[in-house]
PDB file of C-alpha atoms in Angstrom:
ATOM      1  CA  UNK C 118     -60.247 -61.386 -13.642  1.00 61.00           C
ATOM      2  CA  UNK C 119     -57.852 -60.820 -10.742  1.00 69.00           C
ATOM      3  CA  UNK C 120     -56.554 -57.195 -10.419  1.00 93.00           C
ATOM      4  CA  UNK C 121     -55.943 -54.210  -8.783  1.00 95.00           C
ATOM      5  CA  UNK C 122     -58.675 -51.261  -9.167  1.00 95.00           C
ATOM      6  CA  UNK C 123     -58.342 -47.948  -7.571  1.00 96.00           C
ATOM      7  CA  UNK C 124     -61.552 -45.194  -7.230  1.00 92.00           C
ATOM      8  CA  UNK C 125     -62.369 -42.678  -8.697  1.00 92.00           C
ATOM      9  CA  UNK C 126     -60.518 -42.259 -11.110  1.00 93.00           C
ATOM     10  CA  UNK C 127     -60.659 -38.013 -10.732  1.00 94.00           C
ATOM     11  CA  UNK C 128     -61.018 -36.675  -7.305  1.00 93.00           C
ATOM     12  CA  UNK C 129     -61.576 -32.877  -6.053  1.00 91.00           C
ATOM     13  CA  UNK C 130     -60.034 -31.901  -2.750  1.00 87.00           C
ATOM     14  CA  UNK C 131     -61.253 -28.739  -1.143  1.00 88.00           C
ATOM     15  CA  UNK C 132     -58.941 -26.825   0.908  1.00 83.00           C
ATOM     16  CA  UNK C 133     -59.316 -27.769   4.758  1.00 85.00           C
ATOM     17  CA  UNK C 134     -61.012 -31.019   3.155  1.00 90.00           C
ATOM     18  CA  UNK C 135     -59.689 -34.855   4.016  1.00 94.00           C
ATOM     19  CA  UNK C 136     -60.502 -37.453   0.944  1.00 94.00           C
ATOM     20  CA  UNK C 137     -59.945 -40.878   0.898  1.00 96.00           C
ATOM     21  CA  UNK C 138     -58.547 -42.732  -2.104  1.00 96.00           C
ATOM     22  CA  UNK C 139     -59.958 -46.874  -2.563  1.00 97.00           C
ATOM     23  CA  UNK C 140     -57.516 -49.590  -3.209  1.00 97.00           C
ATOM     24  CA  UNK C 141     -58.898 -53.163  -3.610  1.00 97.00           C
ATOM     25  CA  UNK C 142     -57.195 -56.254  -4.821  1.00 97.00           C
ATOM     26  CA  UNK C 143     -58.465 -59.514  -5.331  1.00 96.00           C
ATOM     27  CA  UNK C 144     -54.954 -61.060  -6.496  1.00 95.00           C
ATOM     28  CA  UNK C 145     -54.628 -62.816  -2.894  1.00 94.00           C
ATOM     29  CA  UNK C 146     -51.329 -60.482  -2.294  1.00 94.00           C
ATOM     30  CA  UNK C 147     -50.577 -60.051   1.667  1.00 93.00           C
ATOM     31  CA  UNK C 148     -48.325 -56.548   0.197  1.00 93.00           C
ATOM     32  CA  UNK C 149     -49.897 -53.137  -0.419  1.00 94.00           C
ATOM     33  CA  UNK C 150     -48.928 -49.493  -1.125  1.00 95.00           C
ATOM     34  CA  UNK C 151     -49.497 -46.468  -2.069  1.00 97.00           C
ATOM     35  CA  UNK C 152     -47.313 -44.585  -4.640  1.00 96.00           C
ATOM     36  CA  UNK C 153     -47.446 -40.493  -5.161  1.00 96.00           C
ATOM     37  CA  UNK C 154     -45.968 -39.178  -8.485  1.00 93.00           C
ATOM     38  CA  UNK C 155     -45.449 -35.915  -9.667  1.00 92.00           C
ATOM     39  CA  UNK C 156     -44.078 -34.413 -12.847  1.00 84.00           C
ATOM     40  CA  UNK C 157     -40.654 -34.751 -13.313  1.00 80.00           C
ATOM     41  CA  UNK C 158     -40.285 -37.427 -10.297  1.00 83.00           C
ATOM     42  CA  UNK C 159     -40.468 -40.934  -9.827  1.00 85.00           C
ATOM     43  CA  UNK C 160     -42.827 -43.192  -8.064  1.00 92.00           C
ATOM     44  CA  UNK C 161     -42.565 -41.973  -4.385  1.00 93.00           C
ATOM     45  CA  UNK C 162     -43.504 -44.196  -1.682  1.00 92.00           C
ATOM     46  CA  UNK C 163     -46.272 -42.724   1.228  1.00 96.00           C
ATOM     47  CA  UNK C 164     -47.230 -46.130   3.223  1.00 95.00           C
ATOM     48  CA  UNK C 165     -46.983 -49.482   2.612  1.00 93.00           C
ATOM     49  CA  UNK C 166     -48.209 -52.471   4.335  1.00 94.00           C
ATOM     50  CA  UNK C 167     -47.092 -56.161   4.499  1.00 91.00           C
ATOM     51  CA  UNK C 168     -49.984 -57.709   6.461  1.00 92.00           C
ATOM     52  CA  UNK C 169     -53.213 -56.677   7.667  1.00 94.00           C
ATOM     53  CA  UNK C 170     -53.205 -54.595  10.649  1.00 95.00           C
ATOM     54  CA  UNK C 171     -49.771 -53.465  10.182  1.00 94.00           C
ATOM     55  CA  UNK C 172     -48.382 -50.666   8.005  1.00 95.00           C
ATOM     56  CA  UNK C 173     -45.462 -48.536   7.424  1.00 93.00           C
ATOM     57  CA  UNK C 174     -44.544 -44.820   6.662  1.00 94.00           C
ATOM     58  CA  UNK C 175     -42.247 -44.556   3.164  1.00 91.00           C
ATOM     59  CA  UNK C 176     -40.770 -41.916   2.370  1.00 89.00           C
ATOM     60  CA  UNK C 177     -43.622 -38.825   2.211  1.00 94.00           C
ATOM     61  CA  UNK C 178     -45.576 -40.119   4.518  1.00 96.00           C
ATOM     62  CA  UNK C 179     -46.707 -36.249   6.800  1.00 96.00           C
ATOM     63  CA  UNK C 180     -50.238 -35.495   5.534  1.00 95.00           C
ATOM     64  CA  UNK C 181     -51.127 -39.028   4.929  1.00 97.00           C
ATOM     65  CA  UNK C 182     -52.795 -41.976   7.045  1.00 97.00           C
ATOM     66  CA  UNK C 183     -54.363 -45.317   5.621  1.00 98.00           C
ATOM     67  CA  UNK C 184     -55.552 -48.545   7.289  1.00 97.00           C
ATOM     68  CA  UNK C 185     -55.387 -52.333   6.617  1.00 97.00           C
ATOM     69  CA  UNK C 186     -57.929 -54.066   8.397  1.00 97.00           C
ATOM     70  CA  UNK C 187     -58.788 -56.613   5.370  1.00 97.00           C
ATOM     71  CA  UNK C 188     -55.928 -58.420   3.041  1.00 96.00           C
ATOM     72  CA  UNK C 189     -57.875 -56.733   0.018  1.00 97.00           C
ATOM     73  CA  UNK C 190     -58.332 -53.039   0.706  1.00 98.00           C
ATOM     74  CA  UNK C 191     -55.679 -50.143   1.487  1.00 98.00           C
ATOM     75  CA  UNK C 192     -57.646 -47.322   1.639  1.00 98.00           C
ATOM     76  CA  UNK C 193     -55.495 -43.672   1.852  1.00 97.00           C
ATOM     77  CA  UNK C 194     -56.627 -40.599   3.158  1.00 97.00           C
ATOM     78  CA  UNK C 195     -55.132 -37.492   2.207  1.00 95.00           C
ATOM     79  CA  UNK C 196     -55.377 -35.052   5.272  1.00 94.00           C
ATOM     80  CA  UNK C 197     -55.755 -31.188   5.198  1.00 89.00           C
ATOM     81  CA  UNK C 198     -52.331 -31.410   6.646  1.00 87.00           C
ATOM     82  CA  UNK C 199     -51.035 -32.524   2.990  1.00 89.00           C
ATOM     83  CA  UNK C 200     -50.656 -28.799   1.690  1.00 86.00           C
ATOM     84  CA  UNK C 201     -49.545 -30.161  -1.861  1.00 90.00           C
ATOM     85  CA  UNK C 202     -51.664 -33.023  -2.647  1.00 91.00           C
ATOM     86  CA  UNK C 203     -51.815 -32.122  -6.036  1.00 93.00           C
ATOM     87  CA  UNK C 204     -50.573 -35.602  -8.044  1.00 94.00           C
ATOM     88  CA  UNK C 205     -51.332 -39.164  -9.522  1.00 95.00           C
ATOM     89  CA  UNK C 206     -51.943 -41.684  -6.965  1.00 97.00           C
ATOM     90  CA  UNK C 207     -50.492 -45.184  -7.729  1.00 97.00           C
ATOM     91  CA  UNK C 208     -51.747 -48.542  -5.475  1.00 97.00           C
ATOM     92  CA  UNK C 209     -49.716 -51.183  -5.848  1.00 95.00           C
ATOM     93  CA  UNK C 210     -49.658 -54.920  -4.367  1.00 95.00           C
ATOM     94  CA  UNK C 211     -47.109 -58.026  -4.170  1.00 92.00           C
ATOM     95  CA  UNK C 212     -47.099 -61.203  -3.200  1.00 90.00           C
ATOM     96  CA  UNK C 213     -44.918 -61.159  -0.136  1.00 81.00           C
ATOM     97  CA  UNK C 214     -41.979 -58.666   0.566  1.00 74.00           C
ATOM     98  CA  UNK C 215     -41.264 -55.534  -1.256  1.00 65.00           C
ATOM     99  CA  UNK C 216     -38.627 -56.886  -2.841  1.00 70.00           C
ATOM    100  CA  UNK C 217     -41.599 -58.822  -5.043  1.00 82.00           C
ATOM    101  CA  UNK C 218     -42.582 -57.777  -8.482  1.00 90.00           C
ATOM    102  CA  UNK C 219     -45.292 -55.651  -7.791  1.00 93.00           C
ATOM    103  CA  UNK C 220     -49.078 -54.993  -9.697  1.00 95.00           C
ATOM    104  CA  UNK C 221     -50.015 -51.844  -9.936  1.00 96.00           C
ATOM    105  CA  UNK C 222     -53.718 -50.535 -10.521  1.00 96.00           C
ATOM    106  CA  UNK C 223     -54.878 -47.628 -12.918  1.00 94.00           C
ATOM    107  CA  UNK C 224     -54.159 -44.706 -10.501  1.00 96.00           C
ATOM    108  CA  UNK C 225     -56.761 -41.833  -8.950  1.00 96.00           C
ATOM    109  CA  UNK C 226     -55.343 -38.148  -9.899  1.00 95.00           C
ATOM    110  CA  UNK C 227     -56.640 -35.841  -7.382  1.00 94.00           C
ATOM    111  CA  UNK C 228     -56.830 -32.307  -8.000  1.00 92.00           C
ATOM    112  CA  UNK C 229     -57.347 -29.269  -5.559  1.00 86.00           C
ATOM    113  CA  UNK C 230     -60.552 -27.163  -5.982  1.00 81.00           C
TER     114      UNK C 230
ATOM    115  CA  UNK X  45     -34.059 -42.281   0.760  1.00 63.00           C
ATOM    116  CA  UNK X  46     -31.581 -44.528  -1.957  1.00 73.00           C
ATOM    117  CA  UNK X  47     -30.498 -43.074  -5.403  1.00 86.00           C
ATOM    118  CA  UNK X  48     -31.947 -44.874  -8.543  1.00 93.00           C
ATOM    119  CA  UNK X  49     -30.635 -42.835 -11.499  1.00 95.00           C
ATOM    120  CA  UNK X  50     -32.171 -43.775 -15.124  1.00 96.00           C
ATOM    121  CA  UNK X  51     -30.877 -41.600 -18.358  1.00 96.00           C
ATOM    122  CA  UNK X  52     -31.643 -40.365 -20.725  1.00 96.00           C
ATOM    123  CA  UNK X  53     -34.710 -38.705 -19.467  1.00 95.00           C
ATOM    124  CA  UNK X  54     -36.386 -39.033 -22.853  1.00 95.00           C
ATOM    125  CA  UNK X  55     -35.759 -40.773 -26.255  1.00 95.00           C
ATOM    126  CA  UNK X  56     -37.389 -40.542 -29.454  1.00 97.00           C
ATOM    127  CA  UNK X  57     -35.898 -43.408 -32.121  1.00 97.00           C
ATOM    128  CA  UNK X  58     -37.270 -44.260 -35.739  1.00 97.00           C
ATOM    129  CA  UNK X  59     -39.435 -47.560 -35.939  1.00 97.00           C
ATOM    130  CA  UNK X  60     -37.006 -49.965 -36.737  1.00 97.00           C
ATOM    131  CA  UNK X  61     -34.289 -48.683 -34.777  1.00 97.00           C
ATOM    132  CA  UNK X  62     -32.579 -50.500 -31.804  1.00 97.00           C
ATOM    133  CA  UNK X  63     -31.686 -48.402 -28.602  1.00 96.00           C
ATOM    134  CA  UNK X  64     -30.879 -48.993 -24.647  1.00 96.00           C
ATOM    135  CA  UNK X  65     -31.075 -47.142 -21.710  1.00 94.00           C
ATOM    136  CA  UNK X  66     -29.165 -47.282 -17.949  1.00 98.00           C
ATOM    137  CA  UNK X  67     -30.895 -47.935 -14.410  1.00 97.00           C
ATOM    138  CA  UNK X  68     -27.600 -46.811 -11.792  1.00 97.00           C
ATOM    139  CA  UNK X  69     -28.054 -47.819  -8.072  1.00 95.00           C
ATOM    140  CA  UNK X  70     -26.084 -48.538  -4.951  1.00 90.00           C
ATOM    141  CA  UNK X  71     -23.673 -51.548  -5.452  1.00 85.00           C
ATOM    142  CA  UNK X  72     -24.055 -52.202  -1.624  1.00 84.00           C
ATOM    143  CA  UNK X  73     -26.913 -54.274  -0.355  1.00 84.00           C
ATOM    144  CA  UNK X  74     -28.694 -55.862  -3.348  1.00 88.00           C
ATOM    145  CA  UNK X  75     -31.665 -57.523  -3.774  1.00 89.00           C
ATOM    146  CA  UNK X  76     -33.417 -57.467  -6.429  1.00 91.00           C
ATOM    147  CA  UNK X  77     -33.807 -54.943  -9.217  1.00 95.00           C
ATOM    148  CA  UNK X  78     -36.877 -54.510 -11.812  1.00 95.00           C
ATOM    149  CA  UNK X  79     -37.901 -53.568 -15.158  1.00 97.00           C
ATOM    150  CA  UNK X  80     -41.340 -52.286 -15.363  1.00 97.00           C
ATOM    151  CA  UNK X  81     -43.290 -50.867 -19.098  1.00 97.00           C
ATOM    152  CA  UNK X  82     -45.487 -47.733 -18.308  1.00 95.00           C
ATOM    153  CA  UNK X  83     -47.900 -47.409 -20.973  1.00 94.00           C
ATOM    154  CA  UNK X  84     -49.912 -43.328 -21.322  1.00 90.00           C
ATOM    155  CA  UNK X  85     -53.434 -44.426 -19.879  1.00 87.00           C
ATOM    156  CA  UNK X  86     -52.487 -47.645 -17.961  1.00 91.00           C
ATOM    157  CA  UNK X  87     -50.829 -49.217 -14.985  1.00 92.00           C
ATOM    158  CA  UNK X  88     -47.010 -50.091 -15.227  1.00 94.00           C
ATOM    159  CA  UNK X  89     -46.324 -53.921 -16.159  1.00 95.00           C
ATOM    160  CA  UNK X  90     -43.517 -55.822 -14.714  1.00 95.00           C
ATOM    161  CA  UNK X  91     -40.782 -56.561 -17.454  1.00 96.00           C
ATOM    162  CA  UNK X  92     -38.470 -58.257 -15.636  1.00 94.00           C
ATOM    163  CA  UNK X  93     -36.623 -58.933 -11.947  1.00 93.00           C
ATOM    164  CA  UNK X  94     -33.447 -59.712 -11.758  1.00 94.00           C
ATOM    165  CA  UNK X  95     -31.376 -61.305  -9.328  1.00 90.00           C
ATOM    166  CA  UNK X  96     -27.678 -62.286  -9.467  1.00 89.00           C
ATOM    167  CA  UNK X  97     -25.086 -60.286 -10.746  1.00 90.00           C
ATOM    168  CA  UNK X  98     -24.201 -61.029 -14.936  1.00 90.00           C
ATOM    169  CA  UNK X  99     -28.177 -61.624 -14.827  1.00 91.00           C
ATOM    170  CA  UNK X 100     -29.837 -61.683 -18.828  1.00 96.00           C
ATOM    171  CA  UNK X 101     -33.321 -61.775 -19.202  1.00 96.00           C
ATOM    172  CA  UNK X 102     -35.198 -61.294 -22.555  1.00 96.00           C
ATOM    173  CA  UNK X 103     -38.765 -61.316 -23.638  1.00 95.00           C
ATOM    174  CA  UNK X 104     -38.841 -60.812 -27.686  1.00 96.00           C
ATOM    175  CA  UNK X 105     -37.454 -57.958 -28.979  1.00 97.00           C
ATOM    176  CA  UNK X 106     -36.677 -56.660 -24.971  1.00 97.00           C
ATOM    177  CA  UNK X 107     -33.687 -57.809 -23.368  1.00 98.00           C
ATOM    178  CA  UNK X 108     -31.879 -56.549 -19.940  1.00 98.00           C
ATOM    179  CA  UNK X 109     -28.833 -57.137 -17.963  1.00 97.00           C
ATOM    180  CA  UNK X 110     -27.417 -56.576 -14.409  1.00 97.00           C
ATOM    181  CA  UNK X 111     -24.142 -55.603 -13.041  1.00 96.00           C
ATOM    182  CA  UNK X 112     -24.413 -55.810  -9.107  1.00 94.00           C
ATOM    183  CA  UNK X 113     -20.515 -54.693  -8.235  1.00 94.00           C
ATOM    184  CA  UNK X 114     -20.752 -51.877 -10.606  1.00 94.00           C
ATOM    185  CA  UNK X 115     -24.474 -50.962  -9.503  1.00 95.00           C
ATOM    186  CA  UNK X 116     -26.171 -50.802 -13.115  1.00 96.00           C
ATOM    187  CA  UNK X 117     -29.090 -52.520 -15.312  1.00 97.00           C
ATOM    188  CA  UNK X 118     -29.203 -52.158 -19.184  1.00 98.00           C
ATOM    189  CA  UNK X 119     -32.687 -52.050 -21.230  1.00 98.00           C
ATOM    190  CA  UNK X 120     -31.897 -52.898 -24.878  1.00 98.00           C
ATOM    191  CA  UNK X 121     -35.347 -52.850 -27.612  1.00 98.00           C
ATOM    192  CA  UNK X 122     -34.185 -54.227 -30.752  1.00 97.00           C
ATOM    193  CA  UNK X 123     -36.140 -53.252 -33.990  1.00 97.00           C
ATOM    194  CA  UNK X 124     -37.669 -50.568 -32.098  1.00 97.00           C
ATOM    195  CA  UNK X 125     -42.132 -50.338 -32.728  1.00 97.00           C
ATOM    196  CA  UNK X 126     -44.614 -47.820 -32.139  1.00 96.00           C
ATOM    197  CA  UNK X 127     -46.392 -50.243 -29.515  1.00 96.00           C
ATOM    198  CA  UNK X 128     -42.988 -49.772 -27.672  1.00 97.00           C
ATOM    199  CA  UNK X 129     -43.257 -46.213 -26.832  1.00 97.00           C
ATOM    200  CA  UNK X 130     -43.615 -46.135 -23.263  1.00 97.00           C
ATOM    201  CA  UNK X 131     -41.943 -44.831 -20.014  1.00 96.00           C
ATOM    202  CA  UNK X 132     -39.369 -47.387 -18.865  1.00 97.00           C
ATOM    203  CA  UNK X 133     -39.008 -47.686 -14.816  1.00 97.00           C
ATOM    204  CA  UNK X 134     -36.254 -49.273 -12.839  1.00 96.00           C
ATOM    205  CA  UNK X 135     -36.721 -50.024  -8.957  1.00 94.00           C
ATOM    206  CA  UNK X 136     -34.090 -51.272  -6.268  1.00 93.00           C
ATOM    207  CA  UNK X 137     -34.629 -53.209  -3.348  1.00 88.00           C
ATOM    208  CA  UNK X 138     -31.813 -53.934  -1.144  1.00 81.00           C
ATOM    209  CA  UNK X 139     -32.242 -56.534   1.388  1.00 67.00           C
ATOM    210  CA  UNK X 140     -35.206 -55.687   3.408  1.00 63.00           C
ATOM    211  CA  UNK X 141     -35.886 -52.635   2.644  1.00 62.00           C
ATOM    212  CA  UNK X 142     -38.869 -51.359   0.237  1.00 73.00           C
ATOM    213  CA  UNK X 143     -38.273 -50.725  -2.877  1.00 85.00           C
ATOM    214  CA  UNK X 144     -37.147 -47.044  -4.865  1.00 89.00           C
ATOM    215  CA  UNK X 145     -37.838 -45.970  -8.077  1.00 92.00           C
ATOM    216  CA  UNK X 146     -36.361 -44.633 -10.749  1.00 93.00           C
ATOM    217  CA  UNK X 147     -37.514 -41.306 -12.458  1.00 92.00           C
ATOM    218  CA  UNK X 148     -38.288 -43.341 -15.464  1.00 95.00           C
ATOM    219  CA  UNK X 149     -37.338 -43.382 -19.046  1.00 97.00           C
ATOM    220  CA  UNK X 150     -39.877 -42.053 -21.560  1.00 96.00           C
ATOM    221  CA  UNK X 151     -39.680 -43.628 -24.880  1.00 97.00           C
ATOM    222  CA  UNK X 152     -41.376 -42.233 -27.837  1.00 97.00           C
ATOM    223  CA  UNK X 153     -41.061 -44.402 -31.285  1.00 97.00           C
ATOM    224  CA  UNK X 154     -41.791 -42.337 -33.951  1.00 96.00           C
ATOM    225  CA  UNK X 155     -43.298 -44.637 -37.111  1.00 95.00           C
TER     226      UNK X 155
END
């Protein structure tokens, strides 16, 4: 089955701690990204990529990096330098452009110990 | 960062009922905007994407439509159903630019 699946599921964060969130799809899509959301708010936009090797910042990107060196995975890491990382992580991919109806997978909620 | 409005906030209807709800965006620059299902425990599912202005799409008892000039998208569920309750998001793309979100519509059916 082609999809999008996202590990784990739960993660802990300690304070002063970087983690780093998995995002593989095997739907051929060259489009990734990486969605935060918090209560109350919409789908917020950190990075997003349109190749490999090339990504952008959205629009909460501080505290954040990822990488896209294969067309499957967009890995995030959440930095000690996120002091509110507190939320449900959404990965998403598309086809081509943004613009492109997008597949999401089942989101990682990471919590701070 | 663009402004994608969606009201009401939250709905509950009776099973049978028919209701709608509003996606509001910026008339200027449009792409493309879509219609995704977000069901508690799972990933959102694209509904629809929508195109030109006076754009109708419908799949069963779910139908949308699009006004570009006037920057707004309608949801309509006819014969509302428990299996409908969901939160309902809207997301504009104008031109090249990524995509924004709306704050969602949460839809509770109560049988």
């Amino acid at each position: 089955d082609g999809g999008i699946t996202q590990s784990p599921k739960y993660l802990f964060r300690k304070e002063g701690q970087n983690v780093t969130l998995s995002c593989e799809q095997n739907l051929n899509h060259d489009a990734m990204y990486w969605y935060r959301q918090d209560p109350g708010q919409g789908l917020r936009l950190i990075y997003y990529s349109q190749i490999v090797n090339d990504f952008q910042k959205g629009d909460i990107a501080e505290g954040y990096s990822v990488s896209r060196e294969k067309k499957e995975s967009f890995p995030l890491t959440v930095t000690s330098a996120q002091k509110n990382p507190t939320a449900f992580y959404l990965c998403a991919s598309s086809i081509g452009p943004s613009q492109e109806t997008q597949y999401f997978g089942p989101g990682t909620r990471l919590l701070v110990l | 960062i663009l402004n994608v409005e969606q009201s009401p906030q939250s709905l509950h209807v009776q099973e049978g009922d028919s209701t709608n709800f509003t996606c509001s965006f910026p008339s200027s620059n449009f792409y493309a905007l879509h219609w995704y299902r977000w069901e508690t425990a799972k990933s959102p599912e694209a509904l629809f994407v929508m195109t030109l202005n006076g754009d109708e799409k419908k799949k069963g008892r779910i139908s949308a439509t699009l006004n570009t000039k006037e920057g707004y998208s309608y949801l309509y569920i006819k014969g509302s159903q428990p299996e409908d309750s969901a939160t309902y998001l809207c997301a504009f793309s104008g031109g090249y630019q990524k995509v924004t979100f709306g704050t969602g519509t949460k839809l509770q059916v109560i049988p």
